[in-house]
Amino acid sequence: MELFLMQLLNGINIGAIYALIALGYTMVYGIAKLINFAHGEIIMVGSYTMFICIATFDLPVVLSIIITILACALLGVVIEKLAYKPLRNASRISLLITAIGMSYLLQSVFQLIFSANSKTFPQVINVSNVEIFNVTVSGNQIVTLFVAIFLMIVLDLFVRKTKTGKSMRAVSEDSGAAQLMGINVNRTISITFSIGSALAAVAGILYSSSYPLINPFMGSTIGIKAFTAAVIGGIGIIPGAVLGGFILGIIESLSKAYISSQLYDAIVFSTLILTLVFKPSGLLAKHKKEKV
Amino acid sequence: MLKVNNLKVNYGMIEAIKDVSFEINQGEIIALIGANGAGKTTIMHAISGLIKPVSGSIMLNGQDITKIQAHEIVRKHLIQVPERRRVFASQSVEENLQLGAFTRKDKVEIAKDMEMVYARFPRLKERYKQLAGTLSGGEQQMLAMGRALMSKPEILILDEPSMGLAPLLVAEIFSIIKDINKSGTTVLLVEQNAKMALKIADRAYVLETGNIVVTGTGEELINSDEIKKAYLGG
């Protein structure tokens, strides 16, 4: 029982991180109809930025976090402007290939600067462990869960209640009609990229706090899993990303403990295949009925 | 007020609009009629800035708006109710109306206009919390028009407002369009339902495969044999 609870907690912990990253994939897909494969690399860049701020410049933790978030948000916007915006009217496949290229470009640049060797991520979360029902909950897990849920609530309120959030939903539904309302689609896309990348920055810090070895390729595995989570929940659907993230994290952690510590990735991706077989557009996808 | 000069628009390799010129004066209702594929919607999209013409110009109150982006044109109070209404299906009626007022900041005035729209379309008021996607076709048309009114149009462009609606509803929609015009908004109306459009139009242009072939007052056209044969069913 204790083992189960412990693994469940681990699953929720990594699931919360997947969910934060999946939100970025799903929001960008919803607005720009683009799978941003460079999104995983934002996590890596975030981890390195945090590492430099603390290990090299010895900055205070809070300031480092703010710098990391801002740097990643900016990077997201710049990537969109440089790589994706010129292709706004190109075919989907060109965009997809560009996104993959962008992902490799970032990996290679960071490999050139920092070498392929892993660096040890500094300890930034100093919260002590808590014991609940004989199960130790680490400070990292508490902070991860708290931060992730807080950000999800803020994002949900932002998208549903604010004018910018409503314009994002409008663009996602029908960008042409949104323009006829006077909504600047390019600006909305930039905002979406910056929010998604800021969430990825936070996810990067949380992930590297739990798994403190960082290297230029760390983003690709986490990225592809978070993308899987977004697809399982239904790409383009915000609550779907959260649900998919937690489901994937819990499945991963439980199969690591109970089935096989080597096959767990295969099990995780089988979940995706099963979902696609039985609910091709994702768990939370609704069939759109439109009257004409 | 709005002047379209020698407009030419291509869709990829296809020449959709060849050489179209027409103008709208303040306070008029102008109808643009023509069969399916004549290029009516393409002209509407070009005026609203959703597609860029190959050549020609679009002048609004003497200012060239040909190269201005769609969302900026809305700020000049040239507002379009697009074909098939294109309401935001997953947002409520009220949220759709609020999106219509996206470019405006005057909260008090917006609230007043919201009441004005609800007074004009009582059905929308009854359903203000309902998702737009669950409305009937006629209600969606009303919502799309109400949403456009929230942007304070000086020129209102309506693309096929009668599409897919029952005759009784069509009559209602057209009488509302006339009302909107009477309260000071210039109207450009694009229709396949030529009879209804010509009835309320001051002047009309007939479009055939990318060219304007006939023009005249609504009355002239409705009585012309040629038009009767081609568009009014004999």
Coordinates of C-alpha atoms in Angstrom, one line a residue, chain B:
Chain B
M1 CA -18.1 56.6 -49.2
L2 CA -16.7 53.2 -50.4
K3 CA -15.1 53.0 -53.8
V4 CA -13.8 49.9 -55.5
N5 CA -11.6 50.6 -58.5
N6 CA -10.5 48.1 -61.1
L7 CA -10.3 45.3 -58.5
K8 CA -8.5 42.1 -59.6
V9 CA -8.2 39.1 -57.3
N10 CA -6.6 35.7 -57.9
Y11 CA -7.0 32.5 -55.9
G12 CA -3.7 30.8 -56.7
M13 CA -3.8 30.4 -60.5
I14 CA -7.5 31.2 -60.8
E15 CA -8.6 34.6 -61.8
A16 CA -11.6 35.1 -59.4
I17 CA -12.2 38.8 -60.0
K18 CA -11.2 40.2 -63.3
D19 CA -11.9 43.9 -63.3
V20 CA -14.6 45.2 -60.9
S21 CA -15.4 48.8 -60.1
F22 CA -18.4 50.0 -58.1
E23 CA -19.2 52.6 -55.5
I24 CA -21.4 53.1 -52.5
N25 CA -22.6 56.5 -51.3
Q26 CA -23.4 57.3 -47.7
G27 CA -26.8 56.1 -46.5
E28 CA -27.4 53.8 -49.5
I29 CA -28.3 50.1 -49.6
I30 CA -26.3 48.6 -52.4
A31 CA -26.9 45.0 -53.6
L32 CA -24.4 42.9 -55.3
I33 CA -26.1 40.0 -56.9
G34 CA -24.9 37.1 -59.0
A35 CA -24.9 33.3 -59.3
N36 CA -22.8 30.9 -57.2
G37 CA -19.1 31.3 -58.1
A38 CA -19.6 34.7 -59.6
G39 CA -17.1 36.1 -57.1
K40 CA -19.3 37.9 -54.7
T41 CA -17.7 36.6 -51.5
T42 CA -14.2 37.1 -53.0
I43 CA -15.0 40.9 -53.4
M44 CA -16.3 41.0 -49.8
H45 CA -13.1 39.4 -48.5
A46 CA -11.0 41.8 -50.4
I47 CA -12.9 44.8 -49.0
S48 CA -12.5 43.5 -45.5
G49 CA -8.8 42.8 -46.0
L50 CA -9.0 39.1 -45.6
I51 CA -7.4 38.6 -49.0
K52 CA -5.2 41.0 -50.9
P53 CA -6.0 41.9 -54.5
V54 CA -3.5 41.6 -57.3
S55 CA -4.3 45.1 -58.5
G56 CA -6.9 47.8 -58.1
S57 CA -7.8 49.8 -55.1
I58 CA -10.4 50.1 -52.4
M59 CA -11.0 53.6 -51.1
L60 CA -12.9 54.2 -47.8
N61 CA -13.9 57.9 -47.3
G62 CA -11.0 58.9 -49.6
Q63 CA -8.5 56.8 -47.8
D64 CA -6.8 53.8 -49.6
I65 CA -7.5 50.7 -47.5
T66 CA -6.3 48.1 -50.0
K67 CA -3.2 47.2 -48.1
I68 CA -4.5 47.6 -44.6
Q69 CA -4.9 44.4 -42.5
A70 CA -8.3 43.1 -41.8
H71 CA -8.3 43.8 -38.0
E72 CA -7.4 47.5 -38.7
I73 CA -10.2 47.9 -41.2
V74 CA -12.7 47.0 -38.4
R75 CA -11.4 50.1 -36.5
K76 CA -12.5 52.2 -39.5
H77 CA -16.1 51.0 -38.9
L78 CA -16.3 48.9 -42.0
I79 CA -17.9 45.8 -40.6
Q80 CA -18.7 42.5 -42.3
V81 CA -21.2 39.8 -41.4
P82 CA -19.6 36.9 -43.2
E83 CA -21.2 34.2 -45.3
R84 CA -22.5 31.3 -43.2
R85 CA -22.5 33.7 -40.2
R86 CA -19.4 32.3 -38.6
V87 CA -20.5 32.9 -35.0
F88 CA -18.1 31.5 -32.4
A89 CA -20.0 28.3 -31.7
S90 CA -18.3 27.4 -28.4
Q91 CA -18.9 30.8 -26.8
S92 CA -22.2 32.1 -25.5
V93 CA -24.4 34.6 -27.2
E94 CA -23.3 37.4 -24.9
E95 CA -19.6 36.5 -25.4
N96 CA -20.1 36.7 -29.1
L97 CA -21.6 40.1 -28.8
Q98 CA -18.7 41.2 -26.5
L99 CA -16.3 40.0 -29.2
G100 CA -18.1 42.3 -31.6
A101 CA -17.1 45.2 -29.4
F102 CA -13.5 44.0 -29.2
T103 CA -12.0 47.2 -30.7
R104 CA -14.0 49.4 -28.2
K105 CA -13.1 50.6 -24.7
D106 CA -16.1 52.7 -23.8
K107 CA -17.7 50.3 -21.3
V108 CA -20.9 52.5 -20.8
E109 CA -21.5 52.8 -24.5
I110 CA -20.9 49.1 -25.0
A111 CA -23.5 48.3 -22.4
K112 CA -25.9 50.6 -24.1
D113 CA -25.3 49.1 -27.5
M114 CA -25.7 45.6 -26.0
E115 CA -29.2 46.7 -24.9
M116 CA -29.9 48.2 -28.3
V117 CA -29.0 44.8 -29.9
Y118 CA -31.1 42.9 -27.5
A119 CA -34.0 45.3 -28.2
R120 CA -33.6 44.7 -31.9
F121 CA -33.3 40.9 -31.5
P122 CA -35.3 39.8 -28.4
R123 CA -34.6 36.2 -29.2
L124 CA -30.9 36.8 -28.5
K125 CA -31.8 38.3 -25.1
E126 CA -33.8 35.2 -24.2
R127 CA -30.7 33.0 -25.0
Y128 CA -27.9 35.2 -23.9
K129 CA -26.2 32.4 -21.9
Q130 CA -26.7 29.7 -24.5
L131 CA -23.7 28.6 -26.6
A132 CA -23.9 30.2 -30.1
G133 CA -23.4 26.7 -31.7
T134 CA -26.8 25.6 -30.3
L135 CA -28.8 28.4 -31.9
S136 CA -30.9 27.8 -35.0
G137 CA -29.8 29.2 -38.4
G138 CA -32.0 32.2 -38.1
E139 CA -30.9 33.0 -34.6
Q140 CA -27.3 32.6 -35.7
Q141 CA -27.9 35.1 -38.4
M142 CA -29.3 37.5 -35.9
L143 CA -26.4 36.9 -33.6
A144 CA -23.9 37.6 -36.5
M145 CA -25.7 40.8 -37.3
G146 CA -25.9 41.8 -33.6
R147 CA -22.3 41.1 -33.2
A148 CA -21.5 43.4 -36.2
L149 CA -23.7 46.1 -34.8
M150 CA -21.6 46.0 -31.6
S151 CA -18.6 47.2 -33.7
K152 CA -20.5 50.5 -34.5
P153 CA -20.5 50.0 -38.3
E154 CA -20.7 53.0 -40.6
I155 CA -20.7 50.6 -43.5
L156 CA -22.2 47.2 -42.9
I157 CA -21.4 44.4 -45.4
L158 CA -23.7 41.4 -45.3
D159 CA -22.7 38.3 -47.2
E160 CA -25.7 36.1 -48.0
P161 CA -27.8 36.9 -45.0
S162 CA -30.7 34.8 -46.3
M163 CA -28.7 31.6 -46.9
G164 CA -30.5 28.5 -45.6
L165 CA -33.3 30.4 -43.9
A166 CA -37.0 29.8 -44.2
P167 CA -38.9 32.5 -46.3
L168 CA -40.6 34.0 -43.3
L169 CA -37.3 34.5 -41.6
V170 CA -35.7 35.9 -44.7
A171 CA -38.4 38.6 -44.8
E172 CA -37.7 39.4 -41.1
I173 CA -34.0 39.6 -41.6
F174 CA -34.4 41.9 -44.6
S175 CA -36.8 44.2 -42.8
I176 CA -34.2 44.4 -40.0
I177 CA -31.5 45.3 -42.6
K178 CA -33.8 48.1 -43.8
D179 CA -34.2 49.3 -40.3
I180 CA -30.5 49.3 -39.7
N181 CA -30.0 51.3 -42.8
K182 CA -32.7 53.8 -41.8
S183 CA -30.9 54.4 -38.5
G184 CA -27.9 55.7 -40.5
T185 CA -25.7 52.8 -41.5
T186 CA -24.7 52.3 -45.1
V187 CA -25.3 48.8 -46.3
L188 CA -23.6 46.6 -48.9
L189 CA -25.6 43.5 -49.4
V190 CA -24.5 40.4 -51.3
E191 CA -27.2 38.0 -52.3
Q192 CA -28.1 35.0 -54.3
N193 CA -31.7 35.8 -53.4
A194 CA -31.8 38.5 -56.0
K195 CA -35.5 39.3 -55.6
M196 CA -35.3 40.1 -51.9
A197 CA -32.1 42.1 -52.4
L198 CA -33.4 44.2 -55.3
K199 CA -36.6 45.0 -53.4
I200 CA -34.7 46.9 -50.6
A201 CA -31.7 48.1 -52.6
D202 CA -31.3 51.7 -53.8
R203 CA -28.9 50.5 -56.5
A204 CA -27.5 47.1 -57.5
Y205 CA -24.7 45.6 -59.5
V206 CA -24.9 42.2 -61.2
L207 CA -21.8 40.1 -61.1
E208 CA -21.0 37.4 -63.6
T209 CA -17.8 35.3 -63.6
G210 CA -15.6 38.0 -62.1
N211 CA -17.1 41.0 -64.0
I212 CA -19.9 43.5 -63.4
V213 CA -22.3 43.1 -66.3
V214 CA -25.3 45.2 -65.4
T215 CA -26.0 48.1 -63.0
G216 CA -29.0 50.2 -62.1
T217 CA -31.4 51.1 -59.4
G218 CA -33.1 48.2 -57.6
E219 CA -36.4 49.0 -59.3
E220 CA -34.9 49.1 -62.8
L221 CA -33.2 45.8 -62.4
I222 CA -36.2 44.0 -60.8
N223 CA -38.3 45.0 -63.9
S224 CA -35.6 44.3 -66.5
D225 CA -36.3 41.3 -68.7
E226 CA -32.7 40.1 -68.7
I227 CA -32.5 40.0 -65.0
K228 CA -35.9 38.4 -64.6
K229 CA -34.8 35.6 -66.9
A230 CA -31.4 35.0 -65.3
Y231 CA -32.0 35.6 -61.6
L232 CA -35.6 36.0 -60.7
G233 CA -36.9 32.8 -62.3
G234 CA -38.7 34.2 -65.3

